[in-house]
Amino acid sequence: MTQISGNLFIGQTEKQGTNGKVYALDAVTGDQIEPAFGGATKDDLDHACALAASAFPVYRNVTPEKRAAFLERIAQNIADLGDTLVERCMLETGLPKARVQGERGRTMGQLKLFAGVLRSGEYLGARIDPAQPEREPLPRVDLRLQHIGLGPVAVFGASNFPLAFSVAGGDTASALAAGCPVIVKAHSAHPGTSELVARAVQQAVKDCDLPEGVFSLLFDSDRSIGQGLVADPRVKAVGFTGSRTGGMALVKIANARKEPVPVYAEMSSINPVILFPNALKTRAEEIAAGFVPALNMGAGQFCTNPGLIFAVKSPDLIRFAETTAAIIRDTQPANMLTPGIHKAYVERLRELKDHPKVTTVAQGPESGRFTSRVSLFAVSAEDFMAHPELHEEAFGAASLLVKCDSLQQLQEAVSHLEGQLTAAVHFTQEDYPDVSALLPLLETRAGRLIANGFGTGVEVTHAMVHGGPFPATSDSRTTSVGSLAIHRFLRPVSYQGLPEALLPPALQQSNPLNIPVSFG
Amino acid sequence: MTQISGNLFIGQTEKQGTNGKVYALDAVTGDQIEPAFGGATKDDLDHACALAASAFPVYRNVTPEKRAAFLERIAQNIADLGDTLVERCMLETGLPKARVQGERGRTMGQLKLFAGVLRSGEYLGARIDPAQPEREPLPRVDLRLQHIGLGPVAVFGASNFPLAFSVAGGDTASALAAGCPVIVKAHSAHPGTSELVARAVQQAVKDCDLPEGVFSLLFDSDRSIGQGLVADPRVKAVGFTGSRTGGMALVKIANARKEPVPVYAEMSSINPVILFPNALKTRAEEIAAGFVPALNMGAGQFCTNPGLIFAVKSPDLIRFAETTAAIIRDTQPANMLTPGIHKAYVERLRELKDHPKVTTVAQGPESGRFTSRVSLFAVSAEDFMAHPELHEEAFGAASLLVKCDSLQQLQEAVSHLEGQLTAAVHFTQEDYPDVSALLPLLETRAGRLIANGFGTGVEVTHAMVHGGPFPATSDSRTTSVGSLAIHRFLRPVSYQGLPEALLPPALQQSNPLNIPVSFG
């Protein structure tokens, strides 16, 4: 079994950080786990940035095939960690084995999907406008366009997906695919998992004979390193998944730079679920039976957790609420990721319980020290609209049922929402006209619309959008899951009148990369 | 001939603004031209934003064909203005007739190009991942992705392209193509031209039976309306072409909003030209003969004006400098756009002339009151690197020759540059190895690389990039010219498991829009 060292990984160097300590905690007991992880110093940060900057010109110009093989090698090296990784991740996050194994598969699948995109060449967005020497009054020059990487990318691991959105997760995979070196600031919720995965990536860099600066991992004992990373002029983009406060702090730092850079922060979403009357009439129980497991998935710590339900008052809605309440009362709570997250959840539950306009529909049993008690609350649409504090995310297995007097009021209440990652609609064919009327509004409020389901499953494919209007993300023009995520780290460059010998391979007339090209 | 009214255009309403006055100036004499243009009040701004917000849900959902026809109607209505527009534009800008006519053709061509993109459906970026009901362990759901408009867009007209980058210019055309209503803040350098074009757009909105809020034009007597526009929560993106100071002021306002929004500011570029030794040896005179007209094009007020030349010292470089100097001494200055721009240019010339490290190679004759005296200065690469004030744009027909000791020093000097719109390289086949060595650096510094030419001609095509790293633009991931510009105003939305009847037309299985779709 691989020993945990507590080291930083700066290129191919491994060293103990000397700027304070970060400890892993046993997610079930809250106990500290040895060894400590040494926090990076400013010098360590500078070293990682210098290596990344010097790796960029080389790494961005290796063939797409070589980058694809690198991503696949990372996936293989992660697989090779075997149960060591699964067990360490379970210990640090409290997530069950099947979930950790599934997430590991997802992480590897993500890397392989991006390898496929690299081989297809789609991400290059190659365009050629051939010269028109005969054009009047002036001849047209030959113009060719491709996309190139932005430069070194800072990635902040997320607490809630210790593999799929952490050291070698979606942000890292898409940045590496784009030709950008990556410096990861490890999340303190799973430092050992981070170290193991970082070792797999570092080994892949070596295996593939790439410049060492392509990847570094830093631990941060006091936020100064994370902030310094975003402020560093050599860093050209930032990927982040976490809280609204955390994300906006990074956005602010990035905007205040001499050269501002994009921050892709996936922050806050309550993921409204709209239950249309005929869906409730025909399958209230079925929806309830799907809803509670979705709410409790990952202890409610999914970004796409269904935190809001909108429906028009009716006997069918009462049936739904009663069925849901009964299931909740039988649902064991799951372990939360960290004692800190648990503490915040308990406080949020108390706020909701004590809110004068909110009623408690049902709460599940309590069990275990840091678990997420499944809870459903209710409020009238009128009160919901009047109380913006009820529109905030409860990070955990709590949801709020917003009871509307009419579909018109439902539409009005939904229009009060801020941007979301997802919005789900449950309906039957009889509801089509009403759904049709609501969908255009939902399109402006969310990045993904789900029919008769919940947003908790996020497929890693080409047509996935895991993004949405502010504050779901800091940049609604993108997605952090799926192949479109690569485009976050690219910019277009146009080449005018260059001879074949000087054109980049992607744009040569002979098309040596065999990629799709659109012609003007 | 259409009379100039001095009115604001708020949807289909025309009214005189009461918040101060903006006067057009005769660009040759500096004299005020009647009538005054009334500045918009906060109420006018609010009215325009309200109309735009209410137009958005309708306008974004009209068929691409209908939007295409609208863009073409705008082009036709501009053509129908005939000489009235050309003469007014010449009066306000001092630009010669051929240039204004050419720019009008470009503006109409731009609108027609975007109409073509709308019909092709390429901009929708449609992707379909079909369901895989048999997949193990879990079936895959049907996922479909398209891009939709961001919402109302604020456009700030540019001084230097009174037609192509103003009221119905590239930003407006691409935003309208994306399905976004547009509110234009007219540039005070050509208010009459703005009014005429606004009337053409307003009429097109009516001709095409679109909601009136699709287009408004505001005059601003004191910056409060422009700033208020960027701050308004109903505005979801901003297009700007102008100074670095002006652009960054808008970026700051947009970032400080409760919901930050993207600002596409095209700001500042000095467009380095690199002359390789063999190009100088074989055609120093030919390059000089191309360079001076490029430098003086539009009185040097092109964003892509060649403001810097890098070359290694040699007898050939002396030959180039002497030939250039001789041509400059014979080159009549052209009228600048405004007395204010002229004043800033005169000051910048004095700074360069008085700079202890800069020598004056040649200046052209002076003639006319507000003209741009063609000027070439020189400095050593060492001094250039040590003096960042020499890296700033001189908005006018001035260029600085940076004399390098070696190609290595040339590369070092180029690496000191900030982001640029363009970089041009002049070379022969003998220079290929040296050009090859420099191109990767130039790719990271500029949005467009030009071989054996100058960046002053900007084709409106599919492979054009008119953009570049900061401070050339505030967002290097985009272009403000060419069909890719539409993507600035779009965001992706994913639809999961929706029945055919509820899918947007672009994503229906029957593909009624007959658009390209990529399948995962």
Coordinates of N, CA and C in Angstrom, one line a residue, chain B residues 424-520:
Chain B
A424 N 2.6 41.3 -37.3 CA 2.9 41.0 -38.7 C 4.3 40.6 -38.8
V425 N 4.6 39.7 -39.7 CA 6.0 39.2 -39.9 C 6.3 39.3 -41.4
H426 N 7.4 39.9 -41.7 CA 7.9 40.0 -43.1 C 9.2 39.2 -43.3
F427 N 9.2 38.3 -44.2 CA 10.3 37.3 -44.3 C 10.4 36.8 -45.7
T428 N 11.4 36.1 -46.0 CA 11.6 35.3 -47.2 C 11.8 33.8 -46.8
Q429 N 11.9 32.9 -47.7 CA 12.0 31.5 -47.4 C 13.3 31.3 -46.5
E430 N 14.3 32.1 -46.8 CA 15.5 31.9 -46.0 C 15.3 32.2 -44.5
D431 N 14.3 33.0 -44.2 CA 14.0 33.4 -42.8 C 13.2 32.3 -42.1
Y432 N 12.6 31.3 -42.8 CA 11.7 30.4 -42.2 C 12.1 29.9 -40.8
P433 N 13.4 29.4 -40.6 CA 13.7 28.9 -39.3 C 13.5 30.0 -38.2
D434 N 13.9 31.2 -38.5 CA 13.8 32.3 -37.5 C 12.3 32.7 -37.3
V435 N 11.5 32.7 -38.4 CA 10.1 33.0 -38.2 C 9.5 31.9 -37.3
S436 N 9.8 30.6 -37.7 CA 9.3 29.5 -36.9 C 9.6 29.6 -35.4
A437 N 10.7 30.1 -35.1 CA 11.1 30.2 -33.7 C 10.3 31.3 -33.0
L438 N 9.9 32.4 -33.8 CA 9.2 33.5 -33.2 C 7.7 33.3 -33.1
L439 N 7.1 32.6 -34.1 CA 5.7 32.4 -34.1 C 5.0 32.0 -32.8
P440 N 5.5 31.0 -32.2 CA 4.9 30.5 -30.9 C 4.7 31.7 -29.9
L441 N 5.8 32.5 -29.8 CA 5.7 33.6 -28.9 C 4.6 34.6 -29.4
L442 N 4.6 34.9 -30.7 CA 3.6 35.8 -31.2 C 2.1 35.3 -31.0
E443 N 2.0 34.0 -31.1 CA 0.6 33.4 -30.9 C 0.1 33.7 -29.5
T444 N 1.0 33.8 -28.5 CA 0.6 34.1 -27.1 C 0.4 35.6 -26.9
R445 N 0.8 36.4 -27.9 CA 0.7 37.8 -27.7 C -0.3 38.5 -28.6
A446 N -0.8 37.8 -29.6 CA -1.7 38.5 -30.6 C -2.9 37.5 -31.0
G447 N -4.0 38.1 -31.5 CA -5.1 37.4 -32.0 C -5.0 37.0 -33.4
R448 N -4.1 37.8 -34.2 CA -4.0 37.5 -35.6 C -2.5 37.7 -36.0
L449 N -2.0 36.7 -36.8 CA -0.6 36.8 -37.3 C -0.7 37.0 -38.8
I450 N 0.0 38.0 -39.3 CA 0.0 38.3 -40.7 C 1.3 38.1 -41.3
A451 N 1.3 37.4 -42.4 CA 2.6 37.1 -43.2 C 2.7 38.1 -44.3
N452 N 3.9 38.8 -44.3 CA 4.2 39.7 -45.4 C 3.1 40.7 -45.8
G453 N 2.6 41.3 -44.7 CA 1.5 42.3 -44.9 C 1.4 43.1 -43.7
F454 N 0.3 43.8 -43.6 CA 0.0 44.6 -42.4 C -1.4 44.3 -41.9
G455 N -1.7 44.5 -40.7 CA -3.0 44.1 -40.1 C -4.1 45.0 -40.4
T456 N -3.9 46.1 -41.1 CA -4.9 47.1 -41.2 C -6.2 46.7 -41.9
G457 N -6.1 45.8 -42.9 CA -7.3 45.2 -43.5 C -7.9 44.1 -42.6
V458 N -9.1 44.2 -42.2 CA -9.7 43.2 -41.3 C -10.9 42.6 -42.1
E459 N -10.7 41.4 -42.7 CA -11.7 40.7 -43.5 C -12.9 40.3 -42.5
V460 N -14.1 40.5 -43.0 CA -15.2 40.0 -42.2 C -15.6 38.6 -42.7
T461 N -15.0 37.6 -42.1 CA -15.2 36.2 -42.6 C -15.3 35.3 -41.4
H462 N -15.2 34.0 -41.7 CA -15.4 33.0 -40.6 C -14.1 32.8 -39.8
A463 N -13.0 32.9 -40.5 CA -11.7 32.6 -39.8 C -11.0 33.9 -39.3
M464 N -11.7 35.0 -39.2 CA -11.1 36.2 -38.7 C -11.1 36.2 -37.2
V465 N -10.0 36.6 -36.6 CA -10.0 37.0 -35.2 C -9.6 38.4 -35.0
H466 N -10.5 39.2 -34.6 CA -10.2 40.6 -34.2 C -10.4 40.7 -32.7
G467 N -9.3 40.3 -32.0 CA -9.3 40.2 -30.6 C -7.9 39.9 -30.2
G468 N -7.7 39.5 -28.9 CA -6.3 39.2 -28.5 C -6.2 39.4 -27.0
P469 N -5.0 38.9 -26.5 CA -4.8 39.0 -25.0 C -4.9 40.4 -24.5
F470 N -5.3 40.5 -23.2 CA -5.3 41.8 -22.6 C -4.0 42.6 -22.7
P471 N -4.0 43.9 -23.0 CA -5.2 44.8 -23.0 C -5.7 45.0 -24.4
A472 N -5.4 44.2 -25.4 CA -6.0 44.4 -26.7 C -7.5 44.3 -26.6
T473 N -7.9 43.3 -25.8 CA -9.3 43.2 -25.4 C -9.4 42.8 -24.0
S474 N -10.6 42.9 -23.5 CA -10.9 42.5 -22.1 C -11.2 41.0 -22.0
D475 N -11.3 40.3 -23.1 CA -11.7 38.9 -23.1 C -11.1 38.2 -24.4
S476 N -9.9 37.6 -24.2 CA -9.2 37.1 -25.3 C -9.8 35.9 -25.9
R477 N -10.9 35.4 -25.3 CA -11.5 34.1 -25.8 C -12.4 34.4 -27.0
T478 N -12.4 35.6 -27.5 CA -13.5 36.0 -28.5 C -12.9 36.8 -29.6
T479 N -13.7 37.2 -30.5 CA -13.4 38.1 -31.6 C -14.5 39.0 -31.8
S480 N -14.3 40.3 -32.2 CA -15.4 41.2 -32.4 C -15.6 41.4 -33.9
V481 N -14.9 40.8 -34.8 CA -15.1 40.8 -36.2 C -15.2 39.3 -36.7
G482 N -16.1 39.1 -37.6 CA -16.2 37.8 -38.2 C -17.3 37.0 -37.5
S483 N -17.7 35.8 -38.1 CA -18.9 35.1 -37.6 C -18.7 34.6 -36.2
L484 N -17.5 34.3 -35.8 CA -17.3 33.8 -34.4 C -17.8 34.8 -33.4
A485 N -17.9 36.1 -33.8 CA -18.3 37.1 -32.8 C -19.7 36.9 -32.2
I486 N -20.6 36.1 -33.0 CA -21.9 35.8 -32.4 C -21.8 35.1 -31.1
H487 N -20.8 34.2 -31.0 CA -20.7 33.3 -29.8 C -20.5 34.1 -28.5
R488 N -20.1 35.4 -28.7 CA -19.9 36.2 -27.4 C -21.2 36.4 -26.7
F489 N -22.3 36.3 -27.4 CA -23.6 36.7 -26.8 C -24.5 35.4 -26.6
L490 N -23.9 34.3 -26.6 CA -24.6 33.0 -26.4 C -24.2 32.3 -25.2
R491 N -25.1 31.4 -24.7 CA -24.7 30.5 -23.6 C -25.3 29.1 -24.0
P492 N -24.7 28.0 -23.5 CA -25.2 26.7 -23.8 C -26.3 26.3 -22.8
V493 N -27.3 25.6 -23.3 CA -28.4 25.0 -22.5 C -28.6 23.6 -22.9
S494 N -28.7 22.7 -21.9 CA -28.8 21.3 -22.2 C -30.2 20.8 -21.8
Y495 N -30.8 19.9 -22.6 CA -32.2 19.5 -22.4 C -32.1 18.0 -22.2
Q496 N -32.6 17.5 -21.1 CA -32.5 16.1 -20.8 C -33.8 15.4 -20.8
G497 N -34.0 14.5 -21.7 CA -35.1 13.6 -21.8 C -36.4 14.3 -22.2
L498 N -36.3 15.4 -22.9 CA -37.6 16.1 -23.3 C -38.2 15.4 -24.5
P499 N -39.5 15.3 -24.5 CA -40.2 14.8 -25.6 C -40.1 15.7 -26.8
E500 N -40.2 15.1 -28.0 CA -40.0 15.9 -29.3 C -40.9 17.2 -29.2
A501 N -42.1 17.1 -28.7 CA -43.0 18.2 -28.7 C -42.6 19.4 -27.9
L502 N -41.7 19.1 -26.9 CA -41.3 20.2 -26.0 C -39.9 20.6 -26.3
L503 N -39.2 20.0 -27.2 CA -37.8 20.4 -27.5 C -37.9 21.7 -28.4
P504 N -36.8 22.5 -28.2 CA -36.7 23.6 -29.1 C -36.5 23.1 -30.5
P505 N -37.0 23.9 -31.6 CA -36.8 23.4 -32.9 C -35.4 22.9 -33.3
A506 N -34.4 23.7 -32.8 CA -33.1 23.3 -33.2 C -32.7 21.9 -32.8
L507 N -33.4 21.4 -31.8 CA -32.9 20.1 -31.3 C -33.9 18.9 -31.5
Q508 N -35.0 19.2 -32.2 CA -36.0 18.2 -32.5 C -35.4 17.1 -33.4
Q509 N -35.8 15.9 -33.2 CA -35.3 14.8 -33.9 C -35.5 15.0 -35.4
S510 N -36.6 15.6 -35.8 CA -36.9 15.8 -37.2 C -36.1 16.9 -37.8
N511 N -35.4 17.7 -37.0 CA -34.5 18.8 -37.5 C -35.2 19.7 -38.4
P512 N -36.2 20.3 -38.0 CA -37.0 21.2 -38.9 C -36.2 22.4 -39.4
L513 N -35.2 22.8 -38.7 CA -34.3 24.0 -39.1 C -33.2 23.5 -40.1
N514 N -33.1 22.2 -40.2 CA -32.1 21.7 -41.2 C -30.7 22.2 -40.8
I515 N -30.3 22.1 -39.6 CA -29.0 22.6 -39.1 C -28.0 21.5 -38.9
P516 N -26.7 21.8 -38.9 CA -25.7 20.8 -38.5 C -25.8 20.4 -37.1
V517 N -25.8 19.1 -36.8 CA -25.8 18.6 -35.4 C -24.7 17.7 -35.2
S518 N -23.9 17.8 -34.1 CA -22.9 16.8 -33.8 C -23.4 15.8 -32.8
F519 N -23.1 14.6 -33.0 CA -23.6 13.5 -32.2 C -22.5 12.9 -31.3
G520 N -22.9 12.6 -30.0 CA -21.9 12.0 -29.1 C -22.2 10.5 -29.0

